[in-house]
Short mmCIF file of C-alpha atoms in Angstrom, two decimals:
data_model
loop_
_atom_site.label_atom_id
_atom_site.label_comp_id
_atom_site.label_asym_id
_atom_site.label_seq_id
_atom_site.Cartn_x
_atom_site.Cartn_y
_atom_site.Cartn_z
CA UNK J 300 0.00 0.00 0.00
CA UNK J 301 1.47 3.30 -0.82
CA UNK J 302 2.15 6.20 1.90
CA UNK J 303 0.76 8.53 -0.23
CA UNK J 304 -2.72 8.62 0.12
CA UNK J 305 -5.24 8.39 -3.61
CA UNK J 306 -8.04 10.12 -2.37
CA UNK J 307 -8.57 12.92 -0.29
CA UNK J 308 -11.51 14.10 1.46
CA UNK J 309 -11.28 17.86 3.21
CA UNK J 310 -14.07 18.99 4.94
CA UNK J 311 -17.00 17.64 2.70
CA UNK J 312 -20.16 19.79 2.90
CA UNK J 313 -23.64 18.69 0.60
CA UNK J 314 -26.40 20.78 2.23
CA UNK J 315 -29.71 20.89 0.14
CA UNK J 316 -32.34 23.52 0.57
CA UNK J 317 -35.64 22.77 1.90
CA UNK J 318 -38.13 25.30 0.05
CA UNK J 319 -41.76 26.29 0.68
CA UNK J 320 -44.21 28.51 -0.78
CA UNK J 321 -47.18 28.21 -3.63
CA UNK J 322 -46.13 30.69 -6.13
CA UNK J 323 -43.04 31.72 -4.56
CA UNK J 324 -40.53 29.37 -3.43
CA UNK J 325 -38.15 30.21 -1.28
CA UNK J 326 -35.55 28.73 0.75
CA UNK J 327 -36.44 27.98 4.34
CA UNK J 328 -33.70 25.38 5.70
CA UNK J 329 -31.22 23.40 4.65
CA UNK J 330 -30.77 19.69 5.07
CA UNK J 331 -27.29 19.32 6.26
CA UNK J 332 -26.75 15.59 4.71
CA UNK J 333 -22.69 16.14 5.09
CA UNK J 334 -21.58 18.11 7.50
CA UNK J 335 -17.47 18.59 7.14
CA UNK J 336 -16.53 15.23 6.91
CA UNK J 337 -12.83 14.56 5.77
CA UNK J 338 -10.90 11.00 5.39
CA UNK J 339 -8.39 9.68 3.01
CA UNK J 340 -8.23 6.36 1.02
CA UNK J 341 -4.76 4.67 0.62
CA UNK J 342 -3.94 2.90 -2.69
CA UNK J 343 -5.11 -0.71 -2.04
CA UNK J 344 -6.86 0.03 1.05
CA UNK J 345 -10.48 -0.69 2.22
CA UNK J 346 -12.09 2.61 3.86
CA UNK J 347 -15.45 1.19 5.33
CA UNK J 348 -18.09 4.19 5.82
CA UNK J 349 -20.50 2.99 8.23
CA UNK J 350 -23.42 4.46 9.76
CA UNK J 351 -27.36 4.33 10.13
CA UNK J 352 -30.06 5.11 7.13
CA UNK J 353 -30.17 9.24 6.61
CA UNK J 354 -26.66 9.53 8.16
CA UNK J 355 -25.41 10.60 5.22
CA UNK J 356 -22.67 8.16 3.63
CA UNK J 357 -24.33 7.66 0.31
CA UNK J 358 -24.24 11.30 -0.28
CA UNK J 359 -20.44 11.55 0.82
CA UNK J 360 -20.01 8.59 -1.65
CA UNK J 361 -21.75 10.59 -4.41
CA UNK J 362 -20.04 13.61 -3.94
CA UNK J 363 -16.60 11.82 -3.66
CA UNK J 364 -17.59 10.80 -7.75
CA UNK J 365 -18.83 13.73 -8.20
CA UNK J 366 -22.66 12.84 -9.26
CA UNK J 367 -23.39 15.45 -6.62
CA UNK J 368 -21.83 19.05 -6.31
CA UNK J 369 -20.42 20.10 -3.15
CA UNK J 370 -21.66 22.83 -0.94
CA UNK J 371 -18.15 23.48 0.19
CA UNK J 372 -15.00 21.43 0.78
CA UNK J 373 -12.13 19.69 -1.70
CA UNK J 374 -11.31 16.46 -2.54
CA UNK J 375 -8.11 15.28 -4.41
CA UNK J 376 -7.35 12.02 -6.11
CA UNK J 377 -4.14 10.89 -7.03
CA UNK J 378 -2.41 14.48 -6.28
CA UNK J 379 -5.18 16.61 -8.19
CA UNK J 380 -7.76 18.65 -7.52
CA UNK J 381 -11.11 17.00 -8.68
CA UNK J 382 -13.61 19.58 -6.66
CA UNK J 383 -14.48 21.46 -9.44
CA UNK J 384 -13.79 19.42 -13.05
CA UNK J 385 -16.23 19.92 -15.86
CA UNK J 386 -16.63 18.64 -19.04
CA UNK J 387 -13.91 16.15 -20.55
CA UNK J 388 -11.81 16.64 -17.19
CA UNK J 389 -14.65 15.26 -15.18
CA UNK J 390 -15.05 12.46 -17.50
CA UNK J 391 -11.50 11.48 -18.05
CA UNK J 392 -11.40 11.54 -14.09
CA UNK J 393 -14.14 9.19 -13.77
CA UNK J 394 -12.19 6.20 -15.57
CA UNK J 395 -10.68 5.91 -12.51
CA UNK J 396 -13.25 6.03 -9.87
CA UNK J 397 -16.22 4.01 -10.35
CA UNK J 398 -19.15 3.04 -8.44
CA UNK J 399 -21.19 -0.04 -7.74
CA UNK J 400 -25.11 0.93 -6.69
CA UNK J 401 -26.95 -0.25 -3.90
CA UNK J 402 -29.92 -1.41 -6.15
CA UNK J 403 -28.99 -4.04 -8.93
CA UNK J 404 -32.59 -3.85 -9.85
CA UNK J 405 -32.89 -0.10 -10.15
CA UNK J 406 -29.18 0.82 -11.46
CA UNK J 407 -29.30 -1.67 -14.82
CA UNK J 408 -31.09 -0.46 -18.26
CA UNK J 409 -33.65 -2.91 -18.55
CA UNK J 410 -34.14 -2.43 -22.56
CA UNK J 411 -30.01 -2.68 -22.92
CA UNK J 412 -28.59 -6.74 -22.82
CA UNK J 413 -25.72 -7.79 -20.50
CA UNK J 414 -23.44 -7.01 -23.33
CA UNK J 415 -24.48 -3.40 -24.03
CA UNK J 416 -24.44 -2.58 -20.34
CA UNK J 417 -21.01 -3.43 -20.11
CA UNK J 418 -19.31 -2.13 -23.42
CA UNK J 419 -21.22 1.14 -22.35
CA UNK J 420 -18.39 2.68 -20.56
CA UNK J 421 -16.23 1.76 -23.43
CA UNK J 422 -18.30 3.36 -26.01
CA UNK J 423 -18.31 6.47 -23.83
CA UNK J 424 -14.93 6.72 -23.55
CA UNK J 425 -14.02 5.82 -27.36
CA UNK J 426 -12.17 2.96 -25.92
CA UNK J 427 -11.37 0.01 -28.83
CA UNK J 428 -13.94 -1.34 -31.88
CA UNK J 429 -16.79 -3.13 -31.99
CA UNK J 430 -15.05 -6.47 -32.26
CA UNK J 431 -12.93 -5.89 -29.09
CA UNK J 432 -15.10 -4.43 -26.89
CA UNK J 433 -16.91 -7.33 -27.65
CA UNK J 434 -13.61 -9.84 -26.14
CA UNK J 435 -13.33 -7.32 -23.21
CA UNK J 436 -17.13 -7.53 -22.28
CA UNK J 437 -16.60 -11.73 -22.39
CA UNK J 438 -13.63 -11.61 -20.27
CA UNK J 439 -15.12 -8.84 -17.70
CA UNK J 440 -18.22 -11.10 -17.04
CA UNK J 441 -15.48 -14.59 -16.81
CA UNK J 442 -14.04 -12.44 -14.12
CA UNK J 443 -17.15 -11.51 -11.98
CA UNK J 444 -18.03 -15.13 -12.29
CA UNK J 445 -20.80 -14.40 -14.60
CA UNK J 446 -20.92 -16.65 -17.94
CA UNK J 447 -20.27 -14.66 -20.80
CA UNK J 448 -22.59 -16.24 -22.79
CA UNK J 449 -25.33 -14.56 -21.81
CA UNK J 450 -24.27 -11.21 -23.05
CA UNK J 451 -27.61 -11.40 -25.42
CA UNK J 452 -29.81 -11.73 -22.72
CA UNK J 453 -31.67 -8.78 -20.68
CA UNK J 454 -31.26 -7.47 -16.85
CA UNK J 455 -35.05 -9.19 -15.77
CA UNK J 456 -33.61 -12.60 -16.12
CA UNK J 457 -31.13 -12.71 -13.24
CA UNK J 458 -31.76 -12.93 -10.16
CA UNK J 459 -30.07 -9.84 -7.62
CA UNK J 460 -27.02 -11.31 -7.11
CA UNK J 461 -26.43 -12.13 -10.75
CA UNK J 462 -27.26 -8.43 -11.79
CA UNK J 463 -24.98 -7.51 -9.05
CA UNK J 464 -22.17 -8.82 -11.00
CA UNK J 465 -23.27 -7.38 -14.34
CA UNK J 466 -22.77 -4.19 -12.19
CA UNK J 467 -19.38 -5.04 -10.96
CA UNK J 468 -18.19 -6.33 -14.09
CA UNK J 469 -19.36 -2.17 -15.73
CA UNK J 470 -17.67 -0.92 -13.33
CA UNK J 471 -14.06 -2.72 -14.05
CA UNK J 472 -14.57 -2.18 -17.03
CA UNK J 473 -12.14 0.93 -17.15
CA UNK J 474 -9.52 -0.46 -15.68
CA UNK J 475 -10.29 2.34 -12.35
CA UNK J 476 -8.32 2.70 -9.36
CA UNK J 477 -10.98 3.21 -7.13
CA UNK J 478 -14.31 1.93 -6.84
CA UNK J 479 -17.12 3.27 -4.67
CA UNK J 480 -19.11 0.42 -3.29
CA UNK J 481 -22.92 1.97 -2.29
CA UNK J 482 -24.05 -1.14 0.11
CA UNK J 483 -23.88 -3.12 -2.40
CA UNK J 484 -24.90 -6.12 -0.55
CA UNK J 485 -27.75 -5.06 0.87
CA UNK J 486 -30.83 -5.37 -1.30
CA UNK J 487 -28.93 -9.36 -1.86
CA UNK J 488 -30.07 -12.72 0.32
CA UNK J 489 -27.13 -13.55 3.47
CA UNK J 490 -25.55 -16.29 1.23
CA UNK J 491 -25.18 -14.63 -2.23
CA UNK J 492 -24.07 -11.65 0.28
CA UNK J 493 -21.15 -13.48 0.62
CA UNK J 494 -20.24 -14.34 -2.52
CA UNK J 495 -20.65 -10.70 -3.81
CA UNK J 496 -17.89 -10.01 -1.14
CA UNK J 497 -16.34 -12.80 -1.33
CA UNK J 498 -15.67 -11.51 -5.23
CA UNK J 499 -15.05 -7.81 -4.23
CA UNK J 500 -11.69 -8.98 -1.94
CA UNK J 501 -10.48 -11.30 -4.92
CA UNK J 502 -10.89 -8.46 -7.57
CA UNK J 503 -9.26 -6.04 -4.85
CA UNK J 504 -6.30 -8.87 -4.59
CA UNK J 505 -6.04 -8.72 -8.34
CA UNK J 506 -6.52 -5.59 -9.70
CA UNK J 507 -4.71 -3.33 -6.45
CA UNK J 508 -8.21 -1.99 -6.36
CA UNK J 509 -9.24 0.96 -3.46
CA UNK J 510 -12.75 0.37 -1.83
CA UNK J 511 -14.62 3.33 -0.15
CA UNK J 512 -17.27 0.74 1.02
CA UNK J 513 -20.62 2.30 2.79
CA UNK J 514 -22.80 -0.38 4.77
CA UNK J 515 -25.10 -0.16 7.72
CA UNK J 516 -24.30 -3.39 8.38
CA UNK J 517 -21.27 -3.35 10.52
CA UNK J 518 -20.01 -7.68 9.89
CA UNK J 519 -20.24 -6.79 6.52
CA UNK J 520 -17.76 -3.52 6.99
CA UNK J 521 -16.03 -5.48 9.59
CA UNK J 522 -15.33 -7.74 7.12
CA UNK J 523 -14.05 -5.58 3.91
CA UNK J 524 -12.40 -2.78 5.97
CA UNK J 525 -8.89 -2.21 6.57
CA UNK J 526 -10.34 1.09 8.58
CA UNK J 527 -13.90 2.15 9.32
CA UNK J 528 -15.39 5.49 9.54
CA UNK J 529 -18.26 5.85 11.65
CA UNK J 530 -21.00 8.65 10.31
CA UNK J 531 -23.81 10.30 12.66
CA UNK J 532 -26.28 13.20 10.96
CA UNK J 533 -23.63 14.14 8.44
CA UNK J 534 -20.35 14.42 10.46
CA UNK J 535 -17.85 11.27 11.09
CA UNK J 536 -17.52 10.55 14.57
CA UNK J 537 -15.18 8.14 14.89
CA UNK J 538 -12.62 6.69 12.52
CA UNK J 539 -9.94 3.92 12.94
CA UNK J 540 -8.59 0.43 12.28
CA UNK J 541 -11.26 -1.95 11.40
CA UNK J 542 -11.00 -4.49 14.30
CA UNK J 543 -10.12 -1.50 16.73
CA UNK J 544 -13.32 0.10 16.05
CA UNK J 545 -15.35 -2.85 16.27
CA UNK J 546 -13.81 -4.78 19.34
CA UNK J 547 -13.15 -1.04 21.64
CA UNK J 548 -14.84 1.54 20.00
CA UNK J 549 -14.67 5.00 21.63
CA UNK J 550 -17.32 7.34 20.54
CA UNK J 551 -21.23 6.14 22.00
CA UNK J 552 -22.44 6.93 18.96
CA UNK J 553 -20.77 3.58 17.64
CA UNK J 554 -21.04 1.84 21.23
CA UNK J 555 -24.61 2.08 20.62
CA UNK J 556 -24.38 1.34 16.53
CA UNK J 557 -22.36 -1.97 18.06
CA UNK J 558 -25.47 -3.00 20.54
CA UNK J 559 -28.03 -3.07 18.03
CA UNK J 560 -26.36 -5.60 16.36
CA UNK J 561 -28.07 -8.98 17.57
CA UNK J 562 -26.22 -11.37 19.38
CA UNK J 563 -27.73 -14.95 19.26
CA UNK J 564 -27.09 -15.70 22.81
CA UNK J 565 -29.76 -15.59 25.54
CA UNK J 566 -27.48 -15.26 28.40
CA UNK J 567 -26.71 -11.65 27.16
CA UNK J 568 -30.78 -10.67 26.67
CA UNK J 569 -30.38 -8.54 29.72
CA UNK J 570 -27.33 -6.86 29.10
CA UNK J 571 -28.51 -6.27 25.36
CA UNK J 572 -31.60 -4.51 27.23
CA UNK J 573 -29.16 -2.00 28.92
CA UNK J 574 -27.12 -1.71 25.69
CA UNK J 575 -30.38 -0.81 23.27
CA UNK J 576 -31.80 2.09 26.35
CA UNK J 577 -28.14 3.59 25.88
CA UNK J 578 -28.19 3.28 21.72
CA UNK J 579 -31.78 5.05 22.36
CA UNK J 580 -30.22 7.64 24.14
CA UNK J 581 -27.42 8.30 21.77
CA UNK J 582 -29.92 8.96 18.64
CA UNK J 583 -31.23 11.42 21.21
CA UNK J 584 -28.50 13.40 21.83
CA UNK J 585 -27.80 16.44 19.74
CA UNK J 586 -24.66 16.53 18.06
#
């Protein structure tokens, strides 16, 4: 892993304006969905961003690609300044970080086939000809453990897991150096869970690939991390080594993101009972 870090998050900030009015709308609030949040991503290295639904790690993830514009705040991959790319910049940048959706239902074009959803990026990015875009597609899906003769076929014949691959497999198909990973486990069944991640460490192993990885489940980050970022209403509250975090965590916000996990063992029911009044009590505290 290098010492010089490929990405780098500086004080993130994605607020989005909550407007009322009938004929006139005008800006009331703001929804503060990142709130300065700043972490770097070695080459190689696993960041897991962890945290509870509406805390606001999608939206760092989506910034960090830049799908979403940032309030305020700079990020920097590989040495440059990405915070503000437009145009061909922006989309030269982006064949090096890619991202893997949450929903493998909702993020494949159902009227494109297998094969056309993964040439895509190379038609974009006026990468070979027809004939070997075709031999990259085959060998992209061999490599997700997909079978590559199904490249005719469309996304409502495979099952989650399957399309998950597909999704994978567009992703690499770049050759990036980075790939945002949006829970991407998480709309799948517990045993084709762990295949999908099972895949994600052997393509990592292969390819030197960097994972920012966002979860709510915390086995699954445990699992994938080499560190893990802990987000509460927009801000990271604590951040460090994977198994550190998990086995002695220091903020209560994560003591109590650590008690709601079940533990199949009824000799701890009544310690669990103390453990979910305290994660009760931490959503309730302001930050």
């Amino acid at each position: 892993m290098s010492s010089q870090p490929l990405l780098v998050a500086d004080g993130l900030v994605k607020h989005f304006p909550v407007r009322k009015g009938l004929l006139i709308e005008r800006t009331r609030d703001y929804v503060r969905a990142v709130d300065d949040v700043s972490f770097e991503i070695g080459e190689g290295e696993t960041l897991g961003l962890v945290g509870e639904s509406g805390s606001g790690k999608s939206t760092t993830g989506y910034c960090v690609i830049r799908l979403l514009e940032l309030t305020s705040g700079t990020i920097h991959f590989d040495g440059q300044d990405i915070t503000h790319l437009r145009g061909e910049h922006l989309r030269r940048m982006r064949r090096s970080v890619q991202i893997v959706f949450q929903d493998p239902y909702a993020s494949l074009n159902p009227r494109m086939t297998v094969g056309n959803i993964v040439a895509e990026p190379l038609v974009v990015h006026s990468i070979g000809d027809r004939r070997s875009r075709a031999a990259t597609v085959r060998q992209l899906l061999d490599i997700v453990g997909f079978d590559p003769s199904y490249v005719n076929r469309y996304p409502h014949e495979f099952s989650g897991g399957q399309r998950q691959r597909i999704g994978i497999a567009r992703a690499l198909a770049l050759n990036p150096r980075m790939i945002i990973c949006d829970e991407p486990v998480s709309a799948l069944d517990v045993s084709i869970q762990a295949q999908i991640l099972n895949l994600l460490k052997d393509l990592q192993h292969d390819f030197g690939l960097s994972y920012l990885f966002i979860a709510h489940d915390l086995a699954v980050v445990r699992t994938m991390s080499d560190r893990i970022a802990v987000m509460n209403r927009g801000k990271i509250v604590e951040t460090g080594p994977a198994e550190e975090v998990y086995t002695n965590p220091k903020d209560e916000y994560t003591k109590a993101l650590l008690a709601a996990v079940p533990v199949p063992d009824p000799r701890r029911m009544r310690e669990r009972k103390r453990e979910r009044r305290a994660f009760q009590h931490a959503l309730a505290e302001p930050i």
